[in-house]
Amino acid sequence: KLYTEELDKSWEILDQEATALKSRNSSINEEIRKEPPKGRKPLEKCSDLKELNETGMCGNSSRRWSFYAMHLTNMVTYDRVWVVLRRGLTMDTKVILNMLGKNNNAIRHCNYCSNKSHEEIKDELCNFKLNVSQLNAIASCISASNCCHRSSVGLVWGPPGTGKTTTLAVTLHMLLMKKQRILACAPTNMAVLQVASRLIGLIEDFSLSHHYSFGDIILYGNKDRLHIGKELSKIYLDDRVKKLLRCFNREVGWKHCVDSVLKFLKHCTSRYKLSLDIQASSDECSPTFKKYFTSNFSSLAKELVACIDTFFNHLPADTLGKNFDKMMFVKSLVHKVQQLFCADDLSDDDLFTIFKPSDELSDPSIGHHDLTDDATEDLPDHDISLDNPSEINSICIKTLMDLSKMRFPCEENESSVRDLCLKQAKLIFCTASGSFELFRLQGVMPISILVVDEAAQLKESESLVPLLLPGIEHVLLIGDENQLSSLVKSKIAKDADFGRSLYERLCTMGYTKHLLEVQYRMHPCINKFPNANFYGNRILDGPSVKQKDYTKNYLSGSIYGAYSFIHIENDMEMLDDLGQSLKNMVEVAVAANIIERLAKECWEKRQRTSVGVISPYTAQVIAMQERIGRKFEKHEFLSVTVKSIDGFQGGEEDIILISTVRSNKDGKVGFLSDAGRINVALTRAKHCLWILGNGVTLLASNSVWAELVNDSKKRGCFFDALKDKHLAETMRLAIKV
């Protein structure tokens, strides 16, 4: 009751905000009509908004009125949350009762399940080279999900660089080998892609495809936002549906391929004789029967095998049941036919004998192997060892005849194939909001395990969308409350905790978190400050980052070491043209100078390096993209990524430059002081982290930035940009402009 009352209160606040926004928008439109903003054309002549012209009906019929539509925000996610919230008021789910402490027995050991011990589960993970904290987190999750009598809720705390995504990918691999269905969600498309990509890489690196096929895994969502590459295309739903539709097509798909091979094997001799008669009348050179058979059968077999591979790679393993085994058996048979019938010691006469028409072949009951559904267990091994061409041909024809009668469990249209894939998949990747689509699927095995990545960034109300899917019994939340939280622009909604995550709520309720305590990303000098200030020095440096070769010298001088604060004293902090965001062109110039020298060094040393340029302010990001990003888009050895701090969560680069922008006498840093943003910004670099900022302003801010500046001075990592001749000249020119 308390839970739903709080959410109702949040929605009440949202309604108030929406009303206020509409009123404010009306006022703005009135002002624009009276007097257009400086530098903008009058509204009736403005072309940057969508213009809809209608003929006026009052007075002069020739008068034209102009209407303008402006997109404010996308309400799809909030609409879905609202629908699910109302549905949730009438539900009494076991897992939510467990979360709220209403079912205390849910967290006790189950006496009915003979589950494997943590040590047994850890032994199964020995090939993945995981550390102790990762093993403990995975073992705990697998052990809890093995129980079918009690629900479970698990939390994994994944600080930056501690292998959170790898831990999650291995966990999903282990869960995939169970009979339960799994839903893997995240707040953003980028986070979903990272986990899906890591799992695919894991499957290929460790040859795990024999445990399950890619057809058991599905990723769906907006293709324009997901940016699907070649690897992810293997599991992306839209691409999968297109490939399957071709195979389901009666004219060119599976039925056509099977019938073509079957008819050719049964009638190849008569077809050959007919081709001889045609060629004799045209005075063309006639091929031998062996050559005729080889060329024609190869092209038909290629199409059939391609269709089988599409089914194997894109249909969940349980979709066609025993027919999958028959398909793989046919694939082996076709390969064996090509191998035997193309042998040098097989003459045309031998082939004529093998393919002698026989009425017996039309009777499926005659032969060495009964291939009905009830007798699939008697199929020979896919690695056919028979060497008798006649016997191989007979078995192949009978198997194809059996498969030609096979019916697919869906209709030949996009919607039906899409639903089939979603209903049968064992693991589904999507955003938390996107999981709303799964509510409409009826009559399927329910999803019992929910895994949420970046859970600390997902609004509690939004997490209800996947959480209230029928059948959810086990929940695993992976995140870090010390990084970015969900974005809430409204102060009223923020004060009402609308942006709070379920992960954060459970932490305050005293839930135990499995801490991943070894980081493998940052040079120890980079990790030192965030580790002390955000994690109480609980994070250990992995052996790889402590090796000598992890220290990189990209530019000469101590100012460009693994970690440094580069003090840039100026008063060039300014608002952009719209008066909404801040920028600092001196810091832009300094960053550009450093990048240009890096590009030159990397070119001379033939050293491939990735650089990330980060700033918390949109105007600064835009300024640096115009000055830096576009210039190095096609550089052979230096890749440069310019993004906001929010856009860099989950990312990493060899070198990170942070532009703090703020430079004033009052120590004002605004939302730059947000601890989560600072933590994300400081933990993206692998080898070098260089922070550009006004040390005096940040010291006076009474925020974490003041502690950072003091720390850099104590460690001898504080440098004055004016003492570097390259930077000093750059600053002088920038200020002069």
Short mmCIF file of N, CA and C in Angstrom, two decimals, residues 127-234:
data_model
loop_
_atom_site.label_atom_id
_atom_site.label_comp_id
_atom_site.label_asym_id
_atom_site.label_seq_id
_atom_site.Cartn_x
_atom_site.Cartn_y
_atom_site.Cartn_z
N ASN A 127 36.93 -21.96 -16.15
CA ASN A 127 37.52 -21.59 -17.44
C ASN A 127 37.41 -20.11 -17.77
N PHE A 128 36.60 -19.35 -16.99
CA PHE A 128 36.35 -17.96 -17.33
C PHE A 128 37.32 -16.97 -16.68
N LYS A 129 38.24 -17.46 -15.88
CA LYS A 129 39.28 -16.62 -15.25
C LYS A 129 38.68 -15.44 -14.47
N LEU A 130 37.76 -15.76 -13.58
CA LEU A 130 37.10 -14.75 -12.76
C LEU A 130 37.77 -14.65 -11.41
N ASN A 131 37.67 -13.48 -10.76
CA ASN A 131 38.23 -13.35 -9.42
C ASN A 131 37.21 -13.83 -8.39
N VAL A 132 37.61 -13.86 -7.14
CA VAL A 132 36.79 -14.43 -6.08
C VAL A 132 35.46 -13.69 -5.93
N SER A 133 35.51 -12.35 -5.97
CA SER A 133 34.27 -11.58 -5.79
C SER A 133 33.30 -11.81 -6.95
N GLN A 134 33.81 -11.96 -8.15
CA GLN A 134 32.95 -12.25 -9.29
C GLN A 134 32.34 -13.64 -9.18
N LEU A 135 33.15 -14.61 -8.76
CA LEU A 135 32.66 -15.98 -8.59
C LEU A 135 31.57 -16.04 -7.53
N ASN A 136 31.77 -15.33 -6.42
CA ASN A 136 30.78 -15.34 -5.35
C ASN A 136 29.45 -14.73 -5.81
N ALA A 137 29.54 -13.63 -6.56
CA ALA A 137 28.32 -12.98 -7.05
C ALA A 137 27.54 -13.90 -7.99
N ILE A 138 28.25 -14.54 -8.94
CA ILE A 138 27.59 -15.43 -9.90
C ILE A 138 27.02 -16.66 -9.20
N ALA A 139 27.81 -17.26 -8.31
CA ALA A 139 27.36 -18.47 -7.60
C ALA A 139 26.11 -18.19 -6.78
N SER A 140 26.07 -17.04 -6.14
CA SER A 140 24.90 -16.67 -5.33
C SER A 140 23.66 -16.54 -6.20
N CYS A 141 23.81 -15.90 -7.36
CA CYS A 141 22.68 -15.71 -8.27
C CYS A 141 22.18 -17.04 -8.81
N ILE A 142 23.10 -17.90 -9.26
CA ILE A 142 22.71 -19.19 -9.83
C ILE A 142 22.05 -20.06 -8.78
N SER A 143 22.61 -20.07 -7.59
CA SER A 143 22.05 -20.87 -6.50
C SER A 143 20.63 -20.44 -6.17
N ALA A 144 20.38 -19.13 -6.10
CA ALA A 144 19.04 -18.63 -5.77
C ALA A 144 18.04 -18.95 -6.87
N SER A 145 18.48 -18.85 -8.14
CA SER A 145 17.56 -19.07 -9.26
C SER A 145 17.22 -20.54 -9.45
N ASN A 146 18.00 -21.43 -8.84
CA ASN A 146 17.73 -22.86 -8.96
C ASN A 146 16.49 -23.29 -8.18
N CYS A 147 16.08 -22.46 -7.23
CA CYS A 147 14.94 -22.81 -6.38
C CYS A 147 13.63 -22.43 -7.07
N CYS A 148 12.70 -23.36 -7.13
CA CYS A 148 11.40 -23.10 -7.75
C CYS A 148 10.31 -22.90 -6.71
N HIS A 149 10.67 -22.90 -5.42
CA HIS A 149 9.68 -22.76 -4.36
C HIS A 149 9.65 -21.36 -3.77
N ARG A 150 10.76 -20.64 -3.85
CA ARG A 150 10.84 -19.33 -3.21
C ARG A 150 11.40 -18.31 -4.20
N SER A 151 10.91 -17.12 -4.14
CA SER A 151 11.44 -16.04 -4.98
C SER A 151 12.72 -15.52 -4.35
N SER A 152 13.51 -14.81 -5.15
CA SER A 152 14.77 -14.26 -4.64
C SER A 152 15.06 -12.91 -5.27
N VAL A 153 15.77 -12.08 -4.55
CA VAL A 153 16.21 -10.78 -5.04
C VAL A 153 17.69 -10.63 -4.70
N GLY A 154 18.52 -10.45 -5.71
CA GLY A 154 19.96 -10.31 -5.49
C GLY A 154 20.49 -9.00 -6.02
N LEU A 155 21.48 -8.44 -5.31
CA LEU A 155 22.10 -7.17 -5.71
C LEU A 155 23.59 -7.37 -5.91
N VAL A 156 24.10 -6.89 -7.04
CA VAL A 156 25.55 -6.91 -7.30
C VAL A 156 26.01 -5.47 -7.45
N TRP A 157 27.03 -5.12 -6.70
CA TRP A 157 27.58 -3.76 -6.69
C TRP A 157 28.81 -3.75 -7.60
N GLY A 158 28.71 -3.05 -8.72
CA GLY A 158 29.79 -3.07 -9.70
C GLY A 158 30.42 -1.72 -9.93
N PRO A 159 31.42 -1.33 -9.14
CA PRO A 159 32.15 -0.07 -9.37
C PRO A 159 32.83 -0.07 -10.74
N PRO A 160 33.27 1.08 -11.23
CA PRO A 160 33.88 1.17 -12.57
C PRO A 160 35.09 0.26 -12.74
N GLY A 161 35.11 -0.44 -13.88
CA GLY A 161 36.28 -1.24 -14.23
C GLY A 161 36.40 -2.56 -13.51
N THR A 162 35.39 -2.96 -12.74
CA THR A 162 35.50 -4.20 -11.95
C THR A 162 34.97 -5.42 -12.69
N GLY A 163 34.70 -5.30 -13.97
CA GLY A 163 34.24 -6.45 -14.75
C GLY A 163 32.77 -6.75 -14.56
N LYS A 164 31.98 -5.70 -14.35
CA LYS A 164 30.54 -5.89 -14.14
C LYS A 164 29.88 -6.54 -15.36
N THR A 165 30.22 -6.04 -16.56
CA THR A 165 29.60 -6.57 -17.77
C THR A 165 30.02 -8.01 -18.03
N THR A 166 31.29 -8.32 -17.76
CA THR A 166 31.76 -9.70 -17.90
C THR A 166 31.06 -10.62 -16.92
N THR A 167 30.93 -10.16 -15.68
CA THR A 167 30.24 -10.95 -14.65
C THR A 167 28.80 -11.22 -15.07
N LEU A 168 28.15 -10.20 -15.60
CA LEU A 168 26.76 -10.36 -16.03
C LEU A 168 26.66 -11.31 -17.22
N ALA A 169 27.60 -11.21 -18.16
CA ALA A 169 27.58 -12.09 -19.34
C ALA A 169 27.76 -13.55 -18.94
N VAL A 170 28.68 -13.82 -18.03
CA VAL A 170 28.90 -15.20 -17.57
C VAL A 170 27.66 -15.70 -16.82
N THR A 171 27.05 -14.83 -16.02
CA THR A 171 25.82 -15.20 -15.30
C THR A 171 24.72 -15.60 -16.29
N LEU A 172 24.56 -14.80 -17.34
CA LEU A 172 23.54 -15.11 -18.35
C LEU A 172 23.84 -16.41 -19.06
N HIS A 173 25.12 -16.67 -19.31
CA HIS A 173 25.50 -17.94 -19.94
C HIS A 173 25.09 -19.12 -19.06
N MET A 174 25.36 -19.01 -17.76
CA MET A 174 25.00 -20.09 -16.84
C MET A 174 23.48 -20.27 -16.75
N LEU A 175 22.76 -19.16 -16.74
CA LEU A 175 21.30 -19.24 -16.66
C LEU A 175 20.70 -19.82 -17.94
N LEU A 176 21.36 -19.57 -19.08
CA LEU A 176 20.86 -20.06 -20.35
C LEU A 176 20.83 -21.59 -20.42
N MET A 177 21.70 -22.22 -19.66
CA MET A 177 21.76 -23.68 -19.69
C MET A 177 20.68 -24.31 -18.81
N LYS A 178 19.87 -23.45 -18.15
CA LYS A 178 18.75 -23.94 -17.36
C LYS A 178 17.48 -23.91 -18.20
N LYS A 179 16.39 -24.43 -17.67
CA LYS A 179 15.14 -24.48 -18.42
C LYS A 179 14.32 -23.21 -18.31
N GLN A 180 14.66 -22.34 -17.33
CA GLN A 180 13.90 -21.10 -17.18
C GLN A 180 14.20 -20.12 -18.31
N ARG A 181 13.24 -19.21 -18.52
CA ARG A 181 13.44 -18.14 -19.49
C ARG A 181 13.92 -16.89 -18.75
N ILE A 182 14.74 -16.08 -19.43
CA ILE A 182 15.39 -14.94 -18.79
C ILE A 182 15.11 -13.67 -19.58
N LEU A 183 14.90 -12.58 -18.87
CA LEU A 183 14.78 -11.26 -19.48
C LEU A 183 15.91 -10.40 -18.94
N ALA A 184 16.75 -9.87 -19.85
CA ALA A 184 17.86 -9.00 -19.46
C ALA A 184 17.56 -7.58 -19.92
N CYS A 185 17.43 -6.68 -18.95
CA CYS A 185 17.04 -5.29 -19.24
C CYS A 185 18.11 -4.30 -18.81
N ALA A 186 17.96 -3.08 -19.27
CA ALA A 186 18.79 -1.95 -18.84
C ALA A 186 18.02 -0.68 -19.15
N PRO A 187 18.39 0.45 -18.54
CA PRO A 187 17.66 1.70 -18.79
C PRO A 187 17.82 2.22 -20.20
N THR A 188 18.99 1.99 -20.82
CA THR A 188 19.30 2.59 -22.12
C THR A 188 19.65 1.53 -23.15
N ASN A 189 19.51 1.90 -24.41
CA ASN A 189 19.88 1.00 -25.50
C ASN A 189 21.37 0.68 -25.46
N MET A 190 22.21 1.69 -25.13
CA MET A 190 23.65 1.48 -25.09
C MET A 190 24.04 0.42 -24.07
N ALA A 191 23.41 0.47 -22.90
CA ALA A 191 23.72 -0.52 -21.86
C ALA A 191 23.29 -1.92 -22.29
N VAL A 192 22.15 -2.01 -22.96
CA VAL A 192 21.67 -3.31 -23.46
C VAL A 192 22.66 -3.87 -24.47
N LEU A 193 23.14 -3.02 -25.39
CA LEU A 193 24.07 -3.46 -26.42
C LEU A 193 25.37 -3.97 -25.82
N GLN A 194 25.87 -3.30 -24.79
CA GLN A 194 27.14 -3.70 -24.18
C GLN A 194 27.06 -5.11 -23.60
N VAL A 195 25.98 -5.40 -22.91
CA VAL A 195 25.83 -6.73 -22.32
C VAL A 195 25.63 -7.78 -23.40
N ALA A 196 24.78 -7.48 -24.39
CA ALA A 196 24.54 -8.43 -25.47
C ALA A 196 25.82 -8.72 -26.25
N SER A 197 26.60 -7.68 -26.54
CA SER A 197 27.87 -7.85 -27.27
C SER A 197 28.84 -8.71 -26.47
N ARG A 198 28.91 -8.46 -25.17
CA ARG A 198 29.84 -9.23 -24.33
C ARG A 198 29.44 -10.70 -24.28
N LEU A 199 28.15 -10.99 -24.22
CA LEU A 199 27.71 -12.38 -24.19
C LEU A 199 28.04 -13.08 -25.50
N ILE A 200 27.81 -12.40 -26.64
CA ILE A 200 28.14 -13.00 -27.94
C ILE A 200 29.64 -13.28 -28.02
N GLY A 201 30.45 -12.30 -27.57
CA GLY A 201 31.90 -12.51 -27.56
C GLY A 201 32.30 -13.67 -26.68
N LEU A 202 31.64 -13.82 -25.55
CA LEU A 202 31.91 -14.91 -24.62
C LEU A 202 31.60 -16.26 -25.26
N ILE A 203 30.46 -16.33 -25.94
CA ILE A 203 30.05 -17.58 -26.60
C ILE A 203 31.07 -17.99 -27.65
N GLU A 204 31.55 -17.01 -28.41
CA GLU A 204 32.50 -17.32 -29.49
C GLU A 204 33.91 -17.60 -28.95
N ASP A 205 34.34 -16.83 -27.94
CA ASP A 205 35.68 -17.02 -27.39
C ASP A 205 35.84 -18.36 -26.68
N PHE A 206 34.79 -18.79 -26.00
CA PHE A 206 34.88 -20.02 -25.21
C PHE A 206 34.15 -21.19 -25.87
N SER A 207 33.77 -21.03 -27.15
CA SER A 207 33.10 -22.10 -27.90
C SER A 207 31.93 -22.68 -27.12
N LEU A 208 31.03 -21.79 -26.70
CA LEU A 208 29.89 -22.21 -25.88
C LEU A 208 28.64 -22.52 -26.70
N SER A 209 28.76 -22.42 -28.03
CA SER A 209 27.57 -22.56 -28.87
C SER A 209 26.99 -23.97 -28.84
N HIS A 210 27.78 -24.96 -28.34
CA HIS A 210 27.24 -26.31 -28.27
C HIS A 210 26.23 -26.45 -27.14
N HIS A 211 26.21 -25.48 -26.21
CA HIS A 211 25.24 -25.51 -25.12
C HIS A 211 23.88 -25.00 -25.57
N TYR A 212 23.85 -24.08 -26.50
CA TYR A 212 22.63 -23.47 -26.99
C TYR A 212 22.96 -22.73 -28.28
N SER A 213 21.95 -22.40 -29.06
CA SER A 213 22.20 -21.69 -30.31
C SER A 213 21.88 -20.22 -30.15
N PHE A 214 22.34 -19.41 -31.10
CA PHE A 214 22.00 -17.99 -31.08
C PHE A 214 20.50 -17.78 -31.24
N GLY A 215 19.82 -18.80 -31.77
CA GLY A 215 18.37 -18.70 -31.90
C GLY A 215 17.64 -18.62 -30.58
N ASP A 216 18.31 -19.04 -29.50
CA ASP A 216 17.72 -18.96 -28.16
C ASP A 216 17.83 -17.56 -27.57
N ILE A 217 18.58 -16.68 -28.24
CA ILE A 217 18.83 -15.33 -27.71
C ILE A 217 18.23 -14.30 -28.66
N ILE A 218 17.55 -13.32 -28.12
CA ILE A 218 16.92 -12.28 -28.95
C ILE A 218 17.21 -10.89 -28.37
N LEU A 219 17.48 -9.97 -29.26
CA LEU A 219 17.62 -8.56 -28.91
C LEU A 219 16.61 -7.79 -29.76
N TYR A 220 15.79 -6.97 -29.13
CA TYR A 220 14.86 -6.17 -29.93
C TYR A 220 14.79 -4.74 -29.41
N GLY A 221 14.36 -3.84 -30.29
CA GLY A 221 14.28 -2.42 -29.97
C GLY A 221 14.38 -1.59 -31.23
N ASN A 222 14.44 -0.28 -31.05
CA ASN A 222 14.51 0.66 -32.17
C ASN A 222 15.88 0.56 -32.85
N LYS A 223 15.88 0.18 -34.12
CA LYS A 223 17.14 -0.06 -34.83
C LYS A 223 17.97 1.21 -34.99
N ASP A 224 17.29 2.35 -35.17
CA ASP A 224 18.00 3.62 -35.34
C ASP A 224 18.78 3.98 -34.08
N ARG A 225 18.25 3.63 -32.92
CA ARG A 225 18.90 3.95 -31.66
C ARG A 225 19.90 2.87 -31.23
N LEU A 226 19.65 1.64 -31.65
CA LEU A 226 20.52 0.53 -31.22
C LEU A 226 21.83 0.48 -32.00
N HIS A 227 21.84 0.93 -33.25
CA HIS A 227 23.06 0.88 -34.09
C HIS A 227 23.60 -0.55 -34.15
N ILE A 228 22.81 -1.43 -34.72
CA ILE A 228 23.14 -2.85 -34.79
C ILE A 228 24.29 -3.09 -35.76
N GLY A 229 25.34 -3.76 -35.29
CA GLY A 229 26.47 -4.12 -36.13
C GLY A 229 26.34 -5.55 -36.64
N LYS A 230 27.40 -6.04 -37.26
CA LYS A 230 27.37 -7.38 -37.86
C LYS A 230 27.19 -8.46 -36.80
N GLU A 231 27.89 -8.32 -35.67
CA GLU A 231 27.81 -9.35 -34.63
C GLU A 231 26.42 -9.39 -34.00
N LEU A 232 25.88 -8.23 -33.66
CA LEU A 232 24.58 -8.19 -33.00
C LEU A 232 23.44 -8.54 -33.95
N SER A 233 23.70 -8.47 -35.26
CA SER A 233 22.68 -8.85 -36.23
C SER A 233 22.28 -10.31 -36.07
N LYS A 234 23.17 -11.10 -35.48
CA LYS A 234 22.89 -12.53 -35.26
C LYS A 234 21.70 -12.74 -34.33
#
